[in-house]
Short mmCIF file of C-alpha atoms and ligand atoms in Angstrom, two decimals:
data_model
loop_
_atom_site.label_atom_id
_atom_site.label_comp_id
_atom_site.label_asym_id
_atom_site.label_seq_id
_atom_site.Cartn_x
_atom_site.Cartn_y
_atom_site.Cartn_z
CA UNK A 1 131.54 275.46 128.30
CA UNK A 2 128.20 277.15 128.78
CA UNK A 3 127.73 280.13 126.47
CA UNK A 4 125.46 283.18 126.57
CA UNK A 5 122.08 282.58 124.94
CA UNK A 6 120.61 286.04 125.43
CA UNK A 7 121.33 289.36 127.14
CA UNK A 8 118.44 290.88 129.08
CA UNK A 9 118.24 294.53 130.14
CA UNK A 10 115.02 294.26 132.10
CA UNK A 11 112.10 296.64 132.40
CA UNK A 12 112.11 299.69 134.63
CA UNK A 13 108.95 299.63 136.68
CA UNK A 14 107.65 300.20 140.19
CA UNK A 15 105.92 297.89 142.61
CA UNK A 16 104.52 298.03 146.12
CA UNK A 17 104.03 301.65 147.20
CA UNK A 18 106.06 303.22 144.40
CA UNK A 19 109.35 301.34 144.87
CA UNK A 20 111.43 301.80 141.72
CA UNK A 21 113.02 298.65 140.39
CA UNK A 22 114.18 296.82 137.30
CA UNK A 23 112.32 293.61 136.51
CA UNK A 24 114.93 291.35 134.94
CA UNK A 25 113.15 288.03 134.95
CA UNK A 26 109.78 288.90 133.46
CA UNK A 27 106.70 286.78 132.83
CA UNK A 28 107.83 285.75 129.32
CA UNK A 29 110.98 284.13 130.76
CA UNK A 30 109.23 281.94 133.34
CA UNK A 31 109.20 278.82 131.14
CA UNK A 32 112.75 279.34 129.93
CA UNK A 33 114.12 279.91 133.42
CA UNK A 34 111.92 277.39 135.26
CA UNK A 35 111.95 277.07 138.36
CA UNK A 36 112.49 280.84 138.68
CA UNK A 37 109.50 283.12 138.29
CA UNK A 38 110.82 286.62 138.81
CA UNK A 39 113.99 288.60 139.54
CA UNK A 40 113.87 292.26 140.48
CA UNK A 41 116.91 294.46 141.05
CA UNK A 42 116.46 297.57 143.16
CA UNK A 43 119.07 300.22 143.88
CA UNK A 44 118.75 303.90 144.66
CA UNK A 45 120.23 306.65 146.80
CA UNK A 46 116.96 308.58 146.58
CA UNK A 47 114.62 307.88 149.48
CA UNK A 48 111.58 308.71 147.34
CA UNK A 49 112.43 305.67 145.19
CA UNK A 50 111.97 303.24 148.08
CA UNK A 51 110.42 304.72 151.28
CA UNK A 52 106.91 303.56 150.32
CA UNK A 53 108.06 299.96 150.64
CA UNK A 54 105.76 297.01 150.14
CA UNK A 55 102.83 297.26 152.58
CA UNK A 56 100.67 294.21 153.41
CA UNK A 57 100.17 291.94 150.40
CA UNK A 58 99.55 288.20 149.93
CA UNK A 59 101.53 285.38 148.30
CA UNK A 60 100.70 281.74 147.58
CA UNK A 61 102.45 278.90 145.79
CA UNK A 62 106.15 279.83 145.71
CA UNK A 63 109.14 281.23 147.64
CA UNK A 64 110.51 284.77 147.79
CA UNK A 65 114.22 285.33 148.37
CA UNK A 66 115.35 288.86 149.17
CA UNK A 67 119.07 289.60 149.14
CA UNK A 68 119.93 292.99 150.57
CA UNK A 69 123.21 294.46 149.34
CA UNK A 70 122.82 297.74 151.24
CA UNK A 71 120.03 299.05 153.40
CA UNK A 72 117.54 297.94 156.03
CA UNK A 73 114.17 296.34 155.41
CA UNK A 74 111.66 295.13 158.04
CA UNK A 75 109.55 292.05 157.35
CA UNK A 76 106.28 291.14 159.09
CA UNK A 77 103.95 288.33 158.12
CA UNK A 78 100.65 286.79 159.07
CA UNK A 79 102.38 283.58 160.18
CA UNK A 80 103.83 285.66 163.05
CA UNK A 81 107.34 286.05 161.66
CA UNK A 82 109.22 289.31 161.84
CA UNK A 83 112.79 290.22 161.05
CA UNK A 84 115.14 292.99 160.03
CA UNK A 85 117.06 292.47 156.84
CA UNK A 86 120.36 294.39 156.75
CA UNK A 87 123.39 294.86 154.50
CA UNK A 88 124.43 291.51 153.05
CA UNK A 89 121.56 289.58 154.63
CA UNK A 90 118.99 287.29 153.05
CA UNK A 91 115.37 286.62 153.81
CA UNK A 92 113.97 283.35 152.51
CA UNK A 93 110.21 283.04 152.71
CA UNK A 94 108.17 280.07 151.60
CA UNK A 95 104.66 281.38 151.04
CA UNK A 96 103.22 277.87 150.59
CA UNK A 97 99.44 277.91 151.13
CA UNK A 98 99.60 281.59 151.86
CA UNK A 99 100.89 284.50 153.88
CA UNK A 100 100.19 288.19 154.00
CA UNK A 101 103.36 290.13 154.59
CA UNK A 102 104.91 293.57 154.44
CA UNK A 103 108.44 294.53 153.46
CA UNK A 104 109.13 298.07 154.65
CA UNK A 105 112.37 300.09 154.54
CA UNK A 106 113.75 300.92 157.98
CA UNK A 107 115.72 303.90 156.72
CA UNK A 108 114.75 307.36 155.52
CA UNK A 109 117.90 308.16 153.58
CA UNK A 110 121.01 306.57 152.14
CA UNK A 111 121.32 303.77 149.65
CA UNK A 112 119.05 300.78 149.40
CA UNK A 113 119.97 298.05 146.92
CA UNK A 114 119.46 294.36 146.41
CA UNK A 115 117.43 291.69 144.68
CA UNK A 116 114.21 289.79 145.04
CA UNK A 117 114.01 286.38 143.41
CA UNK A 118 110.89 284.20 143.20
CA UNK A 119 111.47 280.45 143.23
CA UNK A 120 108.59 278.18 142.28
CA UNK A 121 107.36 275.33 144.48
CA UNK A 122 106.53 271.91 143.01
CA UNK A 123 102.78 271.22 142.72
CA UNK A 124 102.91 268.85 145.70
CA UNK A 125 104.35 271.58 147.97
CA UNK A 126 102.38 274.62 146.83
CA UNK A 127 99.96 274.31 149.76
CA UNK A 128 102.62 273.58 152.40
CA UNK A 129 102.78 275.53 155.65
CA UNK A 130 104.53 278.91 155.31
CA UNK A 131 108.20 279.01 156.34
CA UNK A 132 110.56 281.86 156.92
CA UNK A 133 114.25 282.35 157.64
CA UNK A 134 116.29 285.48 158.19
CA UNK A 135 119.94 284.91 157.42
CA UNK A 136 122.20 287.68 158.67
CA UNK A 137 125.24 288.53 156.58
CA UNK A 138 127.67 286.82 159.00
CA UNK A 139 125.73 283.58 158.66
CA UNK A 140 126.01 283.34 154.90
CA UNK A 141 128.75 280.81 154.08
CA UNK A 142 131.63 282.22 152.03
CA UNK A 143 134.76 280.84 150.46
CA UNK A 144 137.82 282.39 148.90
CA UNK A 145 139.80 281.30 145.86
CA UNK A 146 143.16 282.39 144.51
CA UNK A 147 143.39 285.98 143.19
CA UNK A 148 141.21 287.18 146.10
CA UNK A 149 138.01 285.86 144.61
CA UNK A 150 135.23 285.79 147.19
CA UNK A 151 132.01 283.82 146.79
CA UNK A 152 128.98 283.98 149.07
CA UNK A 153 126.79 280.88 148.93
CA UNK A 154 123.19 281.82 149.58
CA UNK A 155 121.71 278.55 148.32
CA UNK A 156 122.95 275.22 146.99
CA UNK A 157 126.63 274.36 147.19
CA UNK A 158 129.77 275.50 145.44
CA UNK A 159 133.41 274.43 145.75
CA UNK A 160 132.57 272.18 148.74
CA UNK A 161 130.80 275.00 150.57
CA UNK A 162 127.23 274.33 151.62
CA UNK A 163 124.95 277.35 151.20
CA UNK A 164 122.59 278.84 153.77
CA UNK A 165 119.49 277.21 152.21
CA UNK A 166 118.95 273.92 150.34
CA UNK A 167 115.89 272.85 148.39
CA UNK A 168 115.41 269.26 147.25
CA UNK A 169 113.02 269.72 144.35
CA UNK A 170 114.39 272.83 142.64
CA UNK A 171 118.02 272.54 143.82
CA UNK A 172 118.59 276.30 143.60
CA UNK A 173 122.15 277.58 143.39
CA UNK A 174 122.44 281.24 144.37
CA UNK A 175 125.95 282.71 144.49
CA UNK A 176 127.21 286.27 144.92
CA UNK A 177 130.61 286.30 143.21
CA UNK A 178 133.17 289.04 143.82
CA UNK A 179 136.03 289.13 141.32
CA UNK A 180 138.66 291.72 142.32
CA UNK A 181 139.89 294.40 139.93
CA UNK A 182 143.56 293.88 140.69
CA UNK A 183 144.21 291.38 137.91
CA UNK A 184 142.38 289.24 135.43
CA UNK A 185 140.63 286.36 137.11
CA UNK A 186 138.21 283.54 136.39
CA UNK A 187 135.62 281.63 138.37
CA UNK A 188 134.52 278.15 137.34
CA UNK A 189 131.44 276.26 138.42
CA UNK A 190 129.83 272.96 137.56
CA UNK A 191 126.08 273.13 137.04
CA UNK A 192 124.09 270.18 135.66
CA UNK A 193 123.42 270.84 131.98
CA UNK A 194 119.65 270.51 132.35
CA UNK A 195 119.50 273.14 135.12
CA UNK A 196 118.50 276.59 133.92
CA UNK A 197 121.06 279.26 134.79
CA UNK A 198 121.62 282.99 134.47
CA UNK A 199 123.90 285.70 135.80
CA UNK A 200 123.36 289.38 136.57
CA UNK A 201 126.36 291.73 136.77
CA UNK A 202 125.91 294.55 139.30
CA UNK A 203 129.49 295.91 139.26
CA UNK A 204 132.14 295.87 136.54
CA UNK A 205 131.88 293.50 133.58
CA UNK A 206 132.62 289.87 132.74
CA UNK A 207 132.95 287.48 129.87
CA UNK A 208 131.32 284.06 129.87
CA UNK A 209 132.93 281.00 128.30
CA UNK A 210 136.36 280.19 127.03
CA UNK A 211 138.47 280.98 123.97
CA UNK A 212 136.58 282.17 120.90
CA UNK A 213 133.19 281.55 122.46
CA UNK A 214 133.58 284.22 125.16
CA UNK A 215 130.81 286.77 125.24
CA UNK A 216 130.79 289.97 127.27
CA UNK A 217 128.21 290.80 129.91
CA UNK A 218 128.22 294.42 131.08
CA UNK A 219 127.07 296.08 134.28
CA UNK A 220 123.29 295.89 134.80
CA UNK A 221 122.93 293.15 132.23
CA UNK A 222 121.48 289.72 132.86
CA UNK A 223 122.67 286.83 130.71
CA UNK A 224 120.68 283.66 130.17
CA UNK A 225 123.15 280.78 129.85
CA UNK A 226 122.66 278.02 127.28
CA UNK A 227 122.00 274.50 128.52
CA UNK A 228 124.93 273.26 126.45
CA UNK A 229 127.41 272.11 129.08
CA UNK A 230 127.96 271.25 132.74
CA UNK A 231 130.88 273.71 132.84
CA UNK A 232 130.65 277.42 133.42
CA UNK A 233 133.55 279.84 133.31
CA UNK A 234 133.24 283.54 134.15
CA UNK A 235 136.18 285.84 133.50
CA UNK A 236 136.95 289.48 134.19
CA UNK A 237 139.70 291.93 133.50
CA UNK A 238 137.92 294.92 135.07
CA UNK A 239 136.81 293.31 138.30
CA UNK A 240 133.14 292.46 138.80
CA UNK A 241 130.39 291.59 141.22
CA UNK A 242 127.62 289.35 139.96
CA UNK A 243 124.98 286.94 141.08
CA UNK A 244 124.76 283.47 139.55
CA UNK A 245 121.43 281.68 139.86
CA UNK A 246 120.64 278.17 138.64
CA UNK A 247 118.03 275.54 139.37
CA UNK A 248 116.37 272.31 138.29
CA UNK A 249 113.26 272.91 136.18
CA UNK A 250 109.98 271.61 137.60
CA UNK A 251 108.36 271.19 134.15
CA UNK A 252 104.90 271.82 135.55
CA UNK A 253 102.34 274.29 134.28
CA UNK A 254 102.71 277.84 135.60
CA UNK A 255 99.65 280.02 136.12
CA UNK A 256 100.32 283.40 137.70
CA UNK A 257 97.90 286.07 138.83
CA UNK A 258 99.87 288.84 140.54
CA UNK A 259 101.20 287.47 143.85
CA UNK A 260 99.75 283.96 143.35
CA UNK A 261 101.52 281.31 141.28
CA UNK A 262 99.76 277.96 140.92
CA UNK A 263 99.37 275.17 138.33
CA UNK A 264 95.79 275.75 137.17
CA UNK A 265 93.35 278.61 136.70
CA UNK A 266 90.98 276.97 139.20
CA UNK A 267 93.69 277.05 141.87
CA UNK A 268 94.21 280.76 141.16
CA UNK A 269 90.49 281.49 141.51
CA UNK A 270 90.59 279.57 144.81
CA UNK A 271 93.59 281.63 145.98
CA UNK A 272 91.80 284.92 145.22
CA UNK A 273 88.65 283.67 146.99
CA UNK A 274 90.67 282.54 150.00
CA UNK A 275 92.41 285.91 150.16
CA UNK A 276 89.14 287.88 149.92
CA UNK A 277 87.55 285.69 152.57
CA UNK A 278 90.48 286.28 154.94
CA UNK A 279 91.61 282.65 154.81
CA UNK A 280 95.11 283.43 153.59
CA UNK A 281 96.69 283.61 157.00
MN1 LIG B 301 106.17 290.13 148.98
#
């Protein structure tokens, strides 16, 4: 069974126009969690923590995946795409050779919470045409297991359920797992051993593994999972909600400068030049 390699608490920071968030997957973890580049968790009932949103900014070389647990966020981009992300919905954007986009709250009070994940693109696809998909909550495939376990499959496939998005090169698996608090329950998944995997618990608590090797993961903790087995078992006695993310490493060099992630420094300089010259559209 996969075991916990490390517990991560993340760094409280702000991004965009003063949006408060916790950066869980930070720069130092990019090699370890290849093909994933970043994971932010945001969640607040205070409008001042999010109303500023993320005004126009560029991206090149990777994909951004925003999963909204609660709240409303409006997306606009220079490729002409626009969409409203609402409770339980996902926005998957492939920046490719470049987009300029904004992500702005469409609410002035109430709770806003969710995640933004950055998934790398292989070198051969970094300059692909931008792509965008809004997936409303009702269109995210779900399945149920015994003990009222519910699993939402955002990407990849799990227990014969095909997720909303598939990617050939990075094979991302992105699950939102709801384990009820009525009784102890377990969720099992098979993930190729060489794929990098981690979980983040946003309600309740879990243990990972089996028997003596079980290790606890508490609310608001991320756990990096060891690449020691194809089998993963997640257990709870308190009930829990967590995301499980896994993917196939690209094993290519990663050079990041803010919103640009390429393979070489020269490509980064080119991205900055293209942005300044207005070619990133
Ligand atoms: Mn963005």
